[in-house]
mmCIF file of C-alpha atoms in Angstrom:
data_model
loop_
_atom_site.group_PDB
_atom_site.id
_atom_site.type_symbol
_atom_site.label_atom_id
_atom_site.label_comp_id
_atom_site.label_asym_id
_atom_site.label_seq_id
_atom_site.Cartn_x
_atom_site.Cartn_y
_atom_site.Cartn_z
ATOM 1 C CA LYS A 278 109.856 69.426 110.446
ATOM 2 C CA GLN A 279 109.674 72.527 112.603
ATOM 3 C CA GLU A 280 106.259 73.376 114.052
ATOM 4 C CA VAL A 281 105.479 76.566 115.947
ATOM 5 C CA THR A 282 102.472 76.894 118.228
ATOM 6 C CA GLN A 283 101.122 80.009 119.890
ATOM 7 C CA ILE A 284 98.835 80.042 122.889
ATOM 8 C CA PRO A 285 96.309 81.516 123.397
ATOM 9 C CA ALA A 286 94.846 82.037 119.933
ATOM 10 C CA ALA A 287 92.979 85.102 121.181
ATOM 11 C CA LEU A 288 93.189 87.230 124.292
ATOM 12 C CA SER A 289 91.073 90.137 125.515
ATOM 13 C CA VAL A 290 92.250 92.227 128.465
ATOM 14 C CA PRO A 291 91.404 95.559 130.076
ATOM 15 C CA GLU A 292 93.749 98.465 129.558
ATOM 16 C CA GLY A 293 96.667 98.600 131.987
ATOM 17 C CA GLU A 294 96.972 94.867 132.505
ATOM 18 C CA ASN A 295 100.289 93.051 132.152
ATOM 19 C CA LEU A 296 100.086 90.038 129.868
ATOM 20 C CA VAL A 297 102.101 87.117 128.515
ATOM 21 C CA LEU A 298 101.924 85.542 125.092
ATOM 22 C CA ASN A 299 103.371 82.078 124.594
ATOM 23 C CA CYS A 300 105.213 80.480 121.708
ATOM 24 C CA SER A 301 106.565 76.940 121.512
ATOM 25 C CA PHE A 302 108.581 75.173 118.818
ATOM 26 C CA THR A 303 109.289 71.490 118.273
ATOM 27 C CA ASP A 304 112.883 71.607 116.992
ATOM 28 C CA SER A 305 115.272 73.330 119.382
ATOM 29 C CA ALA A 306 117.978 73.686 116.694
ATOM 30 C CA ILE A 307 117.155 77.308 115.976
ATOM 31 C CA TYR A 308 119.366 80.294 115.238
ATOM 32 C CA ASN A 309 116.995 83.021 116.339
ATOM 33 C CA LEU A 310 113.400 83.793 117.196
ATOM 34 C CA GLN A 311 111.524 86.911 116.103
ATOM 35 C CA TRP A 312 108.339 88.407 117.482
ATOM 36 C CA PHE A 313 106.207 90.417 115.062
ATOM 37 C CA ARG A 314 103.096 92.504 115.248
ATOM 38 C CA GLN A 315 100.499 92.464 112.452
ATOM 39 C CA ASP A 316 97.677 94.989 112.286
ATOM 40 C CA PRO A 317 94.545 94.077 110.279
ATOM 41 C CA GLY A 318 95.182 94.319 106.555
ATOM 42 C CA LYS A 319 98.755 95.421 107.106
ATOM 43 C CA GLY A 320 102.246 93.976 106.956
ATOM 44 C CA LEU A 321 104.442 92.675 109.759
ATOM 45 C CA THR A 322 106.403 94.893 112.102
ATOM 46 C CA SER A 323 109.413 93.321 113.777
ATOM 47 C CA LEU A 324 109.273 93.809 117.542
ATOM 48 C CA LEU A 325 112.143 91.813 118.990
ATOM 49 C CA LEU A 326 114.744 89.330 117.806
ATOM 50 C CA ILE A 327 116.424 86.929 120.209
ATOM 51 C CA GLN A 328 119.506 85.014 119.179
ATOM 52 C CA SER A 329 119.671 81.393 120.282
ATOM 53 C CA SER A 330 122.520 82.240 122.663
ATOM 54 C CA GLN A 331 120.449 84.904 124.430
ATOM 55 C CA ARG A 332 117.868 84.501 127.171
ATOM 56 C CA GLU A 333 115.869 87.684 126.684
ATOM 57 C CA GLN A 334 115.502 90.985 124.854
ATOM 58 C CA THR A 335 113.710 94.133 125.918
ATOM 59 C CA SER A 336 112.253 97.072 124.026
ATOM 60 C CA GLY A 337 110.190 99.599 125.936
ATOM 61 C CA ARG A 338 107.195 97.827 127.476
ATOM 62 C CA LEU A 339 108.032 94.574 125.672
ATOM 63 C CA ASN A 340 110.205 91.790 126.991
ATOM 64 C CA ALA A 341 110.798 88.542 125.148
ATOM 65 C CA SER A 342 112.424 85.504 126.721
ATOM 66 C CA LEU A 343 113.783 82.357 125.113
ATOM 67 C CA ASP A 344 114.337 78.908 126.583
ATOM 68 C CA LYS A 345 115.844 77.107 123.643
ATOM 69 C CA SER A 346 116.264 73.728 125.332
ATOM 70 C CA SER A 347 112.581 73.490 126.213
ATOM 71 C CA GLY A 348 111.444 75.056 122.932
ATOM 72 C CA ARG A 349 109.623 78.011 124.439
ATOM 73 C CA SER A 350 109.470 81.773 124.184
ATOM 74 C CA THR A 351 107.259 84.307 125.895
ATOM 75 C CA LEU A 352 106.415 87.884 125.014
ATOM 76 C CA TYR A 353 105.595 90.001 128.040
ATOM 77 C CA ILE A 354 103.691 93.251 127.502
ATOM 78 C CA ALA A 355 103.599 95.612 130.450
ATOM 79 C CA ALA A 356 100.828 98.108 131.121
ATOM 80 C CA SER A 357 98.886 97.235 127.991
ATOM 81 C CA GLN A 358 97.222 99.975 125.937
ATOM 82 C CA PRO A 359 94.425 99.920 123.340
ATOM 83 C CA GLY A 360 97.061 100.676 120.701
ATOM 84 C CA ASP A 361 98.644 97.298 121.468
ATOM 85 C CA SER A 362 95.624 95.571 119.920
ATOM 86 C CA ALA A 363 96.925 93.486 117.023
ATOM 87 C CA THR A 364 97.940 89.946 116.114
ATOM 88 C CA TYR A 365 101.297 88.898 117.540
ATOM 89 C CA LEU A 366 103.340 86.335 115.635
ATOM 90 C CA CYS A 367 106.438 84.453 116.608
ATOM 91 C CA ALA A 368 108.765 82.916 114.042
ATOM 92 C CA VAL A 369 111.936 80.835 114.240
ATOM 93 C CA SER A 370 114.914 80.701 111.923
ATOM 94 C CA ARG A 371 117.132 77.654 111.664
ATOM 95 C CA GLU A 372 120.294 79.022 110.150
ATOM 96 C CA THR A 373 122.572 82.006 110.380
ATOM 97 C CA SER A 374 121.832 83.633 107.084
ATOM 98 C CA GLY A 375 119.343 83.250 104.330
ATOM 99 C CA SER A 376 116.991 80.976 106.179
ATOM 100 C CA ARG A 377 113.230 80.736 106.021
ATOM 101 C CA LEU A 378 111.116 81.761 108.976
ATOM 102 C CA THR A 379 108.604 79.259 110.346
ATOM 103 C CA PHE A 380 105.646 81.093 111.833
ATOM 104 C CA GLY A 381 103.101 80.310 114.492
ATOM 105 C CA GLU A 382 99.414 80.996 113.865
ATOM 106 C CA GLY A 383 99.491 84.089 116.048
ATOM 107 C CA THR A 384 97.721 85.439 119.116
ATOM 108 C CA GLN A 385 95.018 88.032 118.444
ATOM 109 C CA LEU A 386 95.189 90.571 121.263
ATOM 110 C CA THR A 387 92.439 93.047 122.117
ATOM 111 C CA VAL A 388 93.065 95.654 124.802
ATOM 112 C CA ASN A 389 89.841 97.273 125.934
ATOM 113 C CA PRO A 390 89.778 100.902 127.108
ATOM 114 C CA ASN B 589 116.421 104.185 104.255
ATOM 115 C CA ALA B 590 113.127 103.086 102.752
ATOM 116 C CA GLY B 591 111.681 99.824 103.927
ATOM 117 C CA VAL B 592 110.698 96.859 101.826
ATOM 118 C CA MET B 593 108.371 97.988 99.065
ATOM 119 C CA GLN B 594 105.734 95.890 97.389
ATOM 120 C CA ASN B 595 103.393 96.700 94.558
ATOM 121 C CA PRO B 596 100.664 96.600 93.786
ATOM 122 C CA ARG B 597 99.100 96.653 97.251
ATOM 123 C CA HIS B 598 95.871 95.179 95.914
ATOM 124 C CA LEU B 599 95.449 93.098 92.768
ATOM 125 C CA VAL B 600 92.255 91.688 91.308
ATOM 126 C CA ARG B 601 92.413 89.021 88.641
ATOM 127 C CA ARG B 602 89.892 86.756 86.956
ATOM 128 C CA ARG B 603 90.423 83.032 86.881
ATOM 129 C CA GLY B 604 92.958 82.074 84.223
ATOM 130 C CA GLN B 605 94.780 85.408 84.161
ATOM 131 C CA GLU B 606 98.347 86.027 85.262
ATOM 132 C CA ALA B 607 99.369 87.859 88.415
ATOM 133 C CA ARG B 608 102.729 89.606 88.824
ATOM 134 C CA LEU B 609 103.772 90.776 92.264
ATOM 135 C CA ARG B 610 106.823 92.992 92.771
ATOM 136 C CA CYS B 611 109.134 93.425 95.718
ATOM 137 C CA SER B 612 112.002 95.877 96.204
ATOM 138 C CA PRO B 613 114.169 94.914 99.188
ATOM 139 C CA MET B 614 115.659 97.348 101.651
ATOM 140 C CA LYS B 615 118.771 99.113 100.410
ATOM 141 C CA GLY B 616 121.803 96.888 100.750
ATOM 142 C CA HIS B 617 119.779 93.722 101.358
ATOM 143 C CA SER B 618 120.644 90.860 99.065
ATOM 144 C CA HIS B 619 118.252 88.201 100.376
ATOM 145 C CA VAL B 620 114.574 88.161 99.420
ATOM 146 C CA TYR B 621 111.861 85.850 100.738
ATOM 147 C CA TRP B 622 108.255 85.398 99.706
ATOM 148 C CA TYR B 623 105.559 84.228 102.124
ATOM 149 C CA ARG B 624 101.866 83.610 101.602
ATOM 150 C CA GLN B 625 99.076 84.129 104.113
ATOM 151 C CA LEU B 626 95.858 82.384 103.158
ATOM 152 C CA PRO B 627 92.615 83.616 104.760
ATOM 153 C CA GLU B 628 92.453 82.613 108.426
ATOM 154 C CA GLU B 629 95.848 80.887 108.219
ATOM 155 C CA GLY B 630 99.396 81.674 109.256
ATOM 156 C CA LEU B 631 102.230 82.794 107.040
ATOM 157 C CA LYS B 632 103.898 80.063 105.022
ATOM 158 C CA PHE B 633 107.296 80.266 103.369
ATOM 159 C CA MET B 634 107.324 80.031 99.596
ATOM 160 C CA VAL B 635 110.755 80.863 98.187
ATOM 161 C CA TYR B 636 114.110 82.398 99.070
ATOM 162 C CA LEU B 637 116.213 84.171 96.455
ATOM 163 C CA GLN B 638 119.470 86.014 96.115
ATOM 164 C CA LYS B 639 120.392 88.114 93.095
ATOM 165 C CA GLU B 640 119.901 85.939 89.973
ATOM 166 C CA ASN B 641 119.623 82.764 92.056
ATOM 167 C CA ILE B 642 116.809 80.745 93.605
ATOM 168 C CA ILE B 643 118.229 79.311 96.800
ATOM 169 C CA ASP B 644 115.229 77.503 98.298
ATOM 170 C CA GLU B 645 111.888 77.041 96.564
ATOM 171 C CA SER B 646 110.670 74.161 98.669
ATOM 172 C CA GLY B 647 107.547 76.069 99.727
ATOM 173 C CA MET B 648 106.483 76.999 96.225
ATOM 174 C CA PRO B 649 103.617 75.131 94.530
ATOM 175 C CA LYS B 650 105.044 72.959 91.769
ATOM 176 C CA GLU B 651 102.881 74.384 89.009
ATOM 177 C CA ARG B 652 101.914 77.902 87.895
ATOM 178 C CA PHE B 653 104.169 79.713 90.405
ATOM 179 C CA SER B 654 107.608 81.130 89.651
ATOM 180 C CA ALA B 655 109.913 83.717 91.185
ATOM 181 C CA GLU B 656 112.942 85.667 90.099
ATOM 182 C CA PHE B 657 115.303 88.275 91.486
ATOM 183 C CA PRO B 658 117.217 89.742 88.550
ATOM 184 C CA LYS B 659 120.516 91.557 88.737
ATOM 185 C CA GLU B 660 118.691 94.842 88.205
ATOM 186 C CA GLY B 661 115.193 95.608 89.399
ATOM 187 C CA PRO B 662 112.752 94.132 91.873
ATOM 188 C CA SER B 663 111.996 90.541 92.704
ATOM 189 C CA ILE B 664 108.939 89.209 90.884
ATOM 190 C CA LEU B 665 106.522 86.514 92.017
ATOM 191 C CA ARG B 666 104.519 85.314 89.056
ATOM 192 C CA ILE B 667 101.344 83.258 89.213
ATOM 193 C CA GLN B 668 100.044 81.914 85.930
ATOM 194 C CA GLN B 669 96.420 80.912 85.277
ATOM 195 C CA VAL B 670 95.244 82.022 88.706
ATOM 196 C CA VAL B 671 92.516 80.119 90.531
ATOM 197 C CA ARG B 672 90.297 81.214 93.422
ATOM 198 C CA GLY B 673 92.485 79.300 95.872
ATOM 199 C CA ASP B 674 95.352 81.675 95.061
ATOM 200 C CA SER B 675 93.488 84.532 96.773
ATOM 201 C CA ALA B 676 95.725 85.500 99.670
ATOM 202 C CA ALA B 677 98.118 88.110 101.015
ATOM 203 C CA TYR B 678 101.619 87.718 99.610
ATOM 204 C CA PHE B 679 104.404 89.173 101.701
ATOM 205 C CA CYS B 680 107.965 89.852 100.717
ATOM 206 C CA ALA B 681 110.786 90.133 103.249
ATOM 207 C CA SER B 682 114.452 90.999 102.930
ATOM 208 C CA SER B 683 117.532 90.501 105.062
ATOM 209 C CA PRO B 684 121.091 91.754 104.851
ATOM 210 C CA PRO B 685 124.006 89.715 103.514
ATOM 211 C CA GLY B 686 125.359 87.110 105.877
ATOM 212 C CA ALA B 687 128.648 88.953 106.076
ATOM 213 C CA TRP B 688 127.059 91.916 107.814
ATOM 214 C CA THR B 689 127.824 91.881 111.494
ATOM 215 C CA ASN B 690 124.882 91.881 113.842
ATOM 216 C CA SER B 691 122.471 90.897 111.078
ATOM 217 C CA TYR B 692 121.307 87.676 112.797
ATOM 218 C CA ASN B 693 119.130 86.899 109.768
ATOM 219 C CA GLU B 694 116.587 89.486 110.888
ATOM 220 C CA GLN B 695 113.918 89.744 108.217
ATOM 221 C CA PHE B 696 112.037 92.934 107.414
ATOM 222 C CA PHE B 697 108.643 92.682 105.799
ATOM 223 C CA GLY B 698 106.846 94.724 103.190
ATOM 224 C CA PRO B 699 103.164 95.731 103.434
ATOM 225 C CA GLY B 700 102.050 92.831 101.278
ATOM 226 C CA THR B 701 100.030 92.411 98.083
ATOM 227 C CA ARG B 702 96.472 91.262 98.542
ATOM 228 C CA LEU B 703 95.448 89.146 95.573
ATOM 229 C CA THR B 704 91.789 88.525 94.909
ATOM 230 C CA VAL B 705 90.802 86.070 92.208
ATOM 231 C CA LEU B 706 87.248 86.447 90.930
#
């Protein structure tokens, strides 16, 4: 059974700091990994998707890496801003199409002005 | 291209009533998933459907819960005889057909329906 863990559970940083969020999964037989952002009381916004054959993906100030063999992914946020405050979720998919996502519990990020 | 739509956004029911949650996938998407987020917990998979077919319902409670995705119209998640423990946010996601190139099973989420059972 796939289990996804995110560390830390909560993180508070001053504005402008670079930060790393961690995600680990127990079963390395994954097809892809997605990072999402969830604002309080809102839905999920997809940030980045990394295929299992890829090592990293970048979008603006976000960079996600994947080490499938060790079961780890990191989300790097550069020059953090107060607007980045949200809960960040990682989720893994086992198969190519039509496959459930298994989510971690999330990291609650607060960026202080 | 509108995103995944869910309604209602908020739903209040008394114990024993029925709750019906609706989800319209993104245009062209043929795969629909339902997830539940209990208070202070992560998202958990419930069911995966394609048009007129339930593909995987291994995350669905055995009793009182059912889901459908008819040929025409939205997907429906139905909860009969609701109890307080059903209070949660229910999220729907959709993904494109497997034949689409570059789809990579990326799932797009709706805003959720927040169910409160009194």
